[in-house]
Tab-separated table of C-alpha atoms in Angstrom:
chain	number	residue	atom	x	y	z
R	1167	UNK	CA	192.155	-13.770	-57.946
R	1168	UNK	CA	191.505	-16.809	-55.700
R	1169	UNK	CA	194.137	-18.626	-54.526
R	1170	UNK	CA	192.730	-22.366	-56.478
R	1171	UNK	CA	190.623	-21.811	-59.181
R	1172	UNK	CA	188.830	-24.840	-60.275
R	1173	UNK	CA	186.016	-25.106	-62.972
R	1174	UNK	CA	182.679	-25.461	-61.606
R	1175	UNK	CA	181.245	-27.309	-63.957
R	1176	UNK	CA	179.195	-28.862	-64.302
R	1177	UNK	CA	180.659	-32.188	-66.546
R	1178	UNK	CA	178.533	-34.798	-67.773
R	1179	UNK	CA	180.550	-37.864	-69.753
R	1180	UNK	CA	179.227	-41.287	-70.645
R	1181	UNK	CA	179.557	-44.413	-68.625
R	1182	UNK	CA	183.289	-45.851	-68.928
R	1183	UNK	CA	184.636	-42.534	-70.259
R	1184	UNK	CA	187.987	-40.714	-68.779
R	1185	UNK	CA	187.305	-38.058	-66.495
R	1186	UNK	CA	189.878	-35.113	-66.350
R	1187	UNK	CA	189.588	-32.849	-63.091
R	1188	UNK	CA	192.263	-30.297	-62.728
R	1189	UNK	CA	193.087	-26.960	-60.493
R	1190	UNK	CA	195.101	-24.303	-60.422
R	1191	UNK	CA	196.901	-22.853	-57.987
R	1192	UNK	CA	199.242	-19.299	-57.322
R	1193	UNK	CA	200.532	-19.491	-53.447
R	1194	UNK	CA	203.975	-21.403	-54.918
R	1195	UNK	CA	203.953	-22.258	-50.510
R	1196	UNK	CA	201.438	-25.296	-51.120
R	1197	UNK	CA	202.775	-28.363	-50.844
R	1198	UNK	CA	200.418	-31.194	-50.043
R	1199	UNK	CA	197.440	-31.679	-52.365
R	1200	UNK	CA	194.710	-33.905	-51.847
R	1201	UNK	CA	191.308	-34.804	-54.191
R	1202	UNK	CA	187.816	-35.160	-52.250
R	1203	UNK	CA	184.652	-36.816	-53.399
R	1204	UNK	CA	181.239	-35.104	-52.011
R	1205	UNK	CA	178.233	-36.764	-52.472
R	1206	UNK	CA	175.319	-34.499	-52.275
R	1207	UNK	CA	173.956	-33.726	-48.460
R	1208	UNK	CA	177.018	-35.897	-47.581
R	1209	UNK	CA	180.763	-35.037	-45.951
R	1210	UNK	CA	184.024	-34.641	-48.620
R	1211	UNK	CA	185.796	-38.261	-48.415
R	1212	UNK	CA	189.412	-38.030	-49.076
R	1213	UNK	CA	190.699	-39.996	-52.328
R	1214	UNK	CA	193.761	-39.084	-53.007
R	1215	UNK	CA	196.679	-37.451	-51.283
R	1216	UNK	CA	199.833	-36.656	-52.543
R	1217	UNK	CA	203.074	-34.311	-52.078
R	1218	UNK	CA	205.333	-34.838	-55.098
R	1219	UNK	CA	205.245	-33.809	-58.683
R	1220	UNK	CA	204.078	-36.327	-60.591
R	1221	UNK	CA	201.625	-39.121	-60.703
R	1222	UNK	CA	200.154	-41.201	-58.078
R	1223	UNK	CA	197.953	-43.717	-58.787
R	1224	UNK	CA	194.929	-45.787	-56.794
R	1225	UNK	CA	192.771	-48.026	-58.737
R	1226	UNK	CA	190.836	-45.491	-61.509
R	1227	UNK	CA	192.092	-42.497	-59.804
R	1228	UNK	CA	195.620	-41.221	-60.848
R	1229	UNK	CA	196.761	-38.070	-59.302
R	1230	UNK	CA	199.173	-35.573	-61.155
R	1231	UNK	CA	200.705	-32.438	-59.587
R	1232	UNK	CA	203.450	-30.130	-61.599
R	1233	UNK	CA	204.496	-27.569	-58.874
R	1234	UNK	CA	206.281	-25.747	-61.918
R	1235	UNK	CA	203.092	-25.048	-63.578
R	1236	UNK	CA	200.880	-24.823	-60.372
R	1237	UNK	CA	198.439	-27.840	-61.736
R	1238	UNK	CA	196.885	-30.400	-60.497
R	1239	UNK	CA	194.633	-32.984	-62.039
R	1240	UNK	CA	192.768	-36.013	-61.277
R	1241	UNK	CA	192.032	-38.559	-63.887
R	1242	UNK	CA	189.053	-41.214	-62.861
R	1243	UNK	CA	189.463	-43.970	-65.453
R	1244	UNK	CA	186.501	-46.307	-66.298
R	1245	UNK	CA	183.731	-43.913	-64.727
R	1246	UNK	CA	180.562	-44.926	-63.323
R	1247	UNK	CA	177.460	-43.388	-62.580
R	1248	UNK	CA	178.397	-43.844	-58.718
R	1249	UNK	CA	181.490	-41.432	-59.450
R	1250	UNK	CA	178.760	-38.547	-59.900
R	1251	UNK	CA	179.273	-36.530	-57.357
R	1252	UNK	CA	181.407	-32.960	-56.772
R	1253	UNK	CA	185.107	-33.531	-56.748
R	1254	UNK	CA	186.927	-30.778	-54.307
R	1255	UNK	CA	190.963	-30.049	-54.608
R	1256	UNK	CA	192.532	-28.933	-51.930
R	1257	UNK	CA	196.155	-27.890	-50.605
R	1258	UNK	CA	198.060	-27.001	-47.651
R	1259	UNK	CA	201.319	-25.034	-47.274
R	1260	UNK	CA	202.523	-27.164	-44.266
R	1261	UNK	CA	203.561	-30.392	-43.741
R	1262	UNK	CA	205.194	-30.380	-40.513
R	1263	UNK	CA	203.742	-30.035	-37.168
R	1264	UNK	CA	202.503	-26.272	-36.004
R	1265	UNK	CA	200.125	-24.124	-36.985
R	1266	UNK	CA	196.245	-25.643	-38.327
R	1267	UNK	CA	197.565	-26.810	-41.627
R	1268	UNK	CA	194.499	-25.242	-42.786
R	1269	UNK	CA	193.449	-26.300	-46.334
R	1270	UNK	CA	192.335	-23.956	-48.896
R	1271	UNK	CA	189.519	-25.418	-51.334
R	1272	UNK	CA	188.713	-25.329	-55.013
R	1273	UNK	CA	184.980	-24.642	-55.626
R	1274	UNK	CA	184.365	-27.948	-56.604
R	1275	UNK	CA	183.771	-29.898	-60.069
R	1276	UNK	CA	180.097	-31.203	-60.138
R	1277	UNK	CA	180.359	-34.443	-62.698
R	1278	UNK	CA	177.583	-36.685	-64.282
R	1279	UNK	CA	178.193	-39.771	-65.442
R	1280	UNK	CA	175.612	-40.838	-67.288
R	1281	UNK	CA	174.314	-44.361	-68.611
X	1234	UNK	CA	190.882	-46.864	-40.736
X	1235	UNK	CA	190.322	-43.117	-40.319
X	1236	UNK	CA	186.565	-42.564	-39.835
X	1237	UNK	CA	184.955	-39.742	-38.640
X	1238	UNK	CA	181.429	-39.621	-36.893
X	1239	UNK	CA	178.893	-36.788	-36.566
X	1240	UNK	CA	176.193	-36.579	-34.272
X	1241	UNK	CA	173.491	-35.685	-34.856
X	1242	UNK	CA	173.043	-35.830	-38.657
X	1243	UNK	CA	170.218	-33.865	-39.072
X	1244	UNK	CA	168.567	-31.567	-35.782
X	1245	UNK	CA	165.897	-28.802	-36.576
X	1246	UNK	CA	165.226	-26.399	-33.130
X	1247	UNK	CA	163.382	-23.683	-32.734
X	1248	UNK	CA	164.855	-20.320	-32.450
X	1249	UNK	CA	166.775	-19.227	-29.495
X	1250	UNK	CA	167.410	-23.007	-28.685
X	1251	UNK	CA	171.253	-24.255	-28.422
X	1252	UNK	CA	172.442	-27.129	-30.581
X	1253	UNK	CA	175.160	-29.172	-29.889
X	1254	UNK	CA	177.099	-31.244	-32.813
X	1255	UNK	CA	179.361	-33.879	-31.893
X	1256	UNK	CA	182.500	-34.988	-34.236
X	1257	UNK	CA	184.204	-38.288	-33.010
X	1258	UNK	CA	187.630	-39.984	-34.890
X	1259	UNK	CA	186.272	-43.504	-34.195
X	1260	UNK	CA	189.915	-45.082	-35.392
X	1261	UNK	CA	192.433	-42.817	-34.234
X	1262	UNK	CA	193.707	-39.835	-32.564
X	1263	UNK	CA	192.934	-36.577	-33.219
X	1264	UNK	CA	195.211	-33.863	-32.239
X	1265	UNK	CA	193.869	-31.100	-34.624
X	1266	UNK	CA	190.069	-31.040	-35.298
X	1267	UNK	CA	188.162	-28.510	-37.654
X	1268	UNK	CA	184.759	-27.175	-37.979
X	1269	UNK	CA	182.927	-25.860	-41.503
X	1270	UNK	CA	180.278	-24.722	-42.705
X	1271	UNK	CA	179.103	-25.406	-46.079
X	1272	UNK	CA	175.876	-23.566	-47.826
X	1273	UNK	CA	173.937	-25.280	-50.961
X	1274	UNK	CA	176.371	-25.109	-53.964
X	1275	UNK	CA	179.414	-23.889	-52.263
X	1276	UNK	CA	182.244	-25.394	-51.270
X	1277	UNK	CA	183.712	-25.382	-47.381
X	1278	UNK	CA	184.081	-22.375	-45.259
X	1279	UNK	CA	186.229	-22.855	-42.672
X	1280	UNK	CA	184.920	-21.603	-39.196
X	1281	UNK	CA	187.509	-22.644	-36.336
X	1282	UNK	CA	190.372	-24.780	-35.820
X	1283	UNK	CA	190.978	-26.882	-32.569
X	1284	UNK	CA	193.940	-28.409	-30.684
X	1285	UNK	CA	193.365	-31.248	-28.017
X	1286	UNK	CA	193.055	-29.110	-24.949
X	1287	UNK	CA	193.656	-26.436	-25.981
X	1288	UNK	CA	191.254	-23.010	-26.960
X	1289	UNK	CA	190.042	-22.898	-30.783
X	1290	UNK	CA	190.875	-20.701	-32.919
X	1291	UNK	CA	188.113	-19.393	-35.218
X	1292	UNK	CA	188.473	-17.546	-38.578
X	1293	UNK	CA	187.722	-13.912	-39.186
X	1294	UNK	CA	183.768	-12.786	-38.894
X	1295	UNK	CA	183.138	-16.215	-37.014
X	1296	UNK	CA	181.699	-15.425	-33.884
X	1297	UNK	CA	183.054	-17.254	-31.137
X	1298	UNK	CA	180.787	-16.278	-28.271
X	1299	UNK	CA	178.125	-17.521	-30.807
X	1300	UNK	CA	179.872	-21.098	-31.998
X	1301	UNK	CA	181.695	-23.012	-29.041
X	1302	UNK	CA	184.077	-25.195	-29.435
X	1303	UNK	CA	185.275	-27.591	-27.416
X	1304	UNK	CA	188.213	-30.328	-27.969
X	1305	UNK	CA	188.267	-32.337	-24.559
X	1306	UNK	CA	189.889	-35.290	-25.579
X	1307	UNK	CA	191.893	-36.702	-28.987
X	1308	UNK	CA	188.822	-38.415	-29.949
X	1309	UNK	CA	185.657	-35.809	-29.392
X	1310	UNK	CA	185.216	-31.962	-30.200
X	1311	UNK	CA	181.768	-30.641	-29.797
X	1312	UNK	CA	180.367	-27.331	-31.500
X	1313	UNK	CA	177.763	-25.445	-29.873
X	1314	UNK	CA	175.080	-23.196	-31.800
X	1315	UNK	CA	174.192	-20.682	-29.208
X	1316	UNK	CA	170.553	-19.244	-29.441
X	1317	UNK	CA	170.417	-20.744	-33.129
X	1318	UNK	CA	168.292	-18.446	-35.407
X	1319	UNK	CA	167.256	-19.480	-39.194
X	1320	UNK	CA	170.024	-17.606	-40.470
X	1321	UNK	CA	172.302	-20.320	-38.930
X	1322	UNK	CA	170.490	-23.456	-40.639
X	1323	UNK	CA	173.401	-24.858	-42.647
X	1324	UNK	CA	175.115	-28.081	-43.137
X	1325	UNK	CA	177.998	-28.995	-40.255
X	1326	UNK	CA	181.251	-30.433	-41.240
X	1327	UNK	CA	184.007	-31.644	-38.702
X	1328	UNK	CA	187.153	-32.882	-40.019
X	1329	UNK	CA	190.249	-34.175	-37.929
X	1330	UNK	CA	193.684	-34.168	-38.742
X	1331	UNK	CA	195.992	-37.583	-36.622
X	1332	UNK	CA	196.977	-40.670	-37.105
X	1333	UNK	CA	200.077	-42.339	-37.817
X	1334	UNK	CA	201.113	-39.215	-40.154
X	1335	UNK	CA	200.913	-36.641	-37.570
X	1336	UNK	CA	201.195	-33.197	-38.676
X	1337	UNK	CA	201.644	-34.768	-42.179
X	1338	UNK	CA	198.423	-36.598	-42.337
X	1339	UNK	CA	195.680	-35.255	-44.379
X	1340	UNK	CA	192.043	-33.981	-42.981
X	1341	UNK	CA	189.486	-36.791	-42.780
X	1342	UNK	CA	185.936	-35.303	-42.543
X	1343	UNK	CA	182.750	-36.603	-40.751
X	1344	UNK	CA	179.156	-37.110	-42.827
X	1345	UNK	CA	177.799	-33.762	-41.777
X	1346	UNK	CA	175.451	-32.368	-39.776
X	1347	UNK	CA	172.492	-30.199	-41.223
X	1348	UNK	CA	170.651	-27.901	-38.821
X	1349	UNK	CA	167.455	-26.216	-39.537
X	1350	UNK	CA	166.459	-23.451	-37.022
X	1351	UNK	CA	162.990	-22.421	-37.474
């Protein structure tokens, strides 16, 4: 079993829809989470990052963690056929200094919107 | 704020050539910086993490000999392809970890770098 599982995809929605990304997690250790956007032949760009349970919200993008259920999500209100790209989780046991803080990756969610 | 550069974006070599890929924080300091590697469809496969001055570490089955890295400074790590062969045409990601979270700051990643070794 891999440490984040998140659905590959891919998810096409219409223009202006709500977009619903979410991950799973088992290492109970992670505590920061953060949401990347990769364009295609382009480098992840960070959109969200958050260490709480609960939501967190920037513009169309709300983040949601529950560290009880080991679930994240992120919610893209209002899409647009610019948010089509692959949307990466990722999570990190450490938040203090030491060590790589290496993150550990969902596979990605490749989303469409479409006109 | 946070921006990280790549250079080049795009090389193709011929075999047996070295390559070297430079990854800049153009904003602020990077005391951790980390190289990937990333293959059509897949998501990121960590190859080495590097501390300002200090040796990388790399991840199991990455050969170091083969992929330098070097951190000089808080602002520039370079990654070497020695004698590139196709099987190492891939796309390059460097991300670095600084600013005014420190340790707590999340991992901002360059555009890439895609090498083609024919």
């Amino acid at each position: 079993q891999k440490e984040v599982e998140q659905d590959p995809g891919p998810l096409s929605v219409p223009e202006g829809a709500i977009v619903s990304l979410n991950c799973t997690y088992s290492n109970s250790a992670f505590q920061y989470f953060m949401w990347y956007r990769q364009y295609s032949r382009k480098g992840p760009e960070l959109l969200m990052y958050t260490y709480s349970s609960g939501n967190k919200e920037d513009g169309r993008f709300t983040a949601q963690v529950d560290k009880s259920s080991k679930y994240i999500s992120l919610f893209i209100r209002d899409s647009q056929p610019s948010d089509s790209a692959t949307y990466l989780c990722a999570m990190t046991p450490w938040g203090v200094t030491g060590g790589g803080n290496k993150l550990t990756f969902g596979t990605g969610t490749q989303l469409k919107v479409e006109l | 704020g946070a921006v990280v550069s790549q250079h080049p974006s795009r090389v193709i070599c011929k075999s047996g050539t070295s390559v070297k890929i430079e990854c800049r924080s153009l904003d602020f300091q990077a005391t951790t910086m980390f190289w990937y590697r990333q293959f059509p469809k897949q998501s990121l496969m960590l190859m080495a993490t590097s501390n300002e001055g200090s040796k990388a570490t790399y991840e199991q089955g990455v050969e170091k000999d083969k992929f330098l890295i070097n951190h000089a400074s808080l602002t520039l790590s370079t990654l070497t392809v020695t004698s590139a062969h196709p099987e190492d045409s891939s796309f390059y990601i460097c991300s670095a970890r600084g600013g005014s979270g420190g340790a707590q700051s999340p991992q901002y990643f360059g555009p890439g770098t895609r090498l083609l070794v024919l």
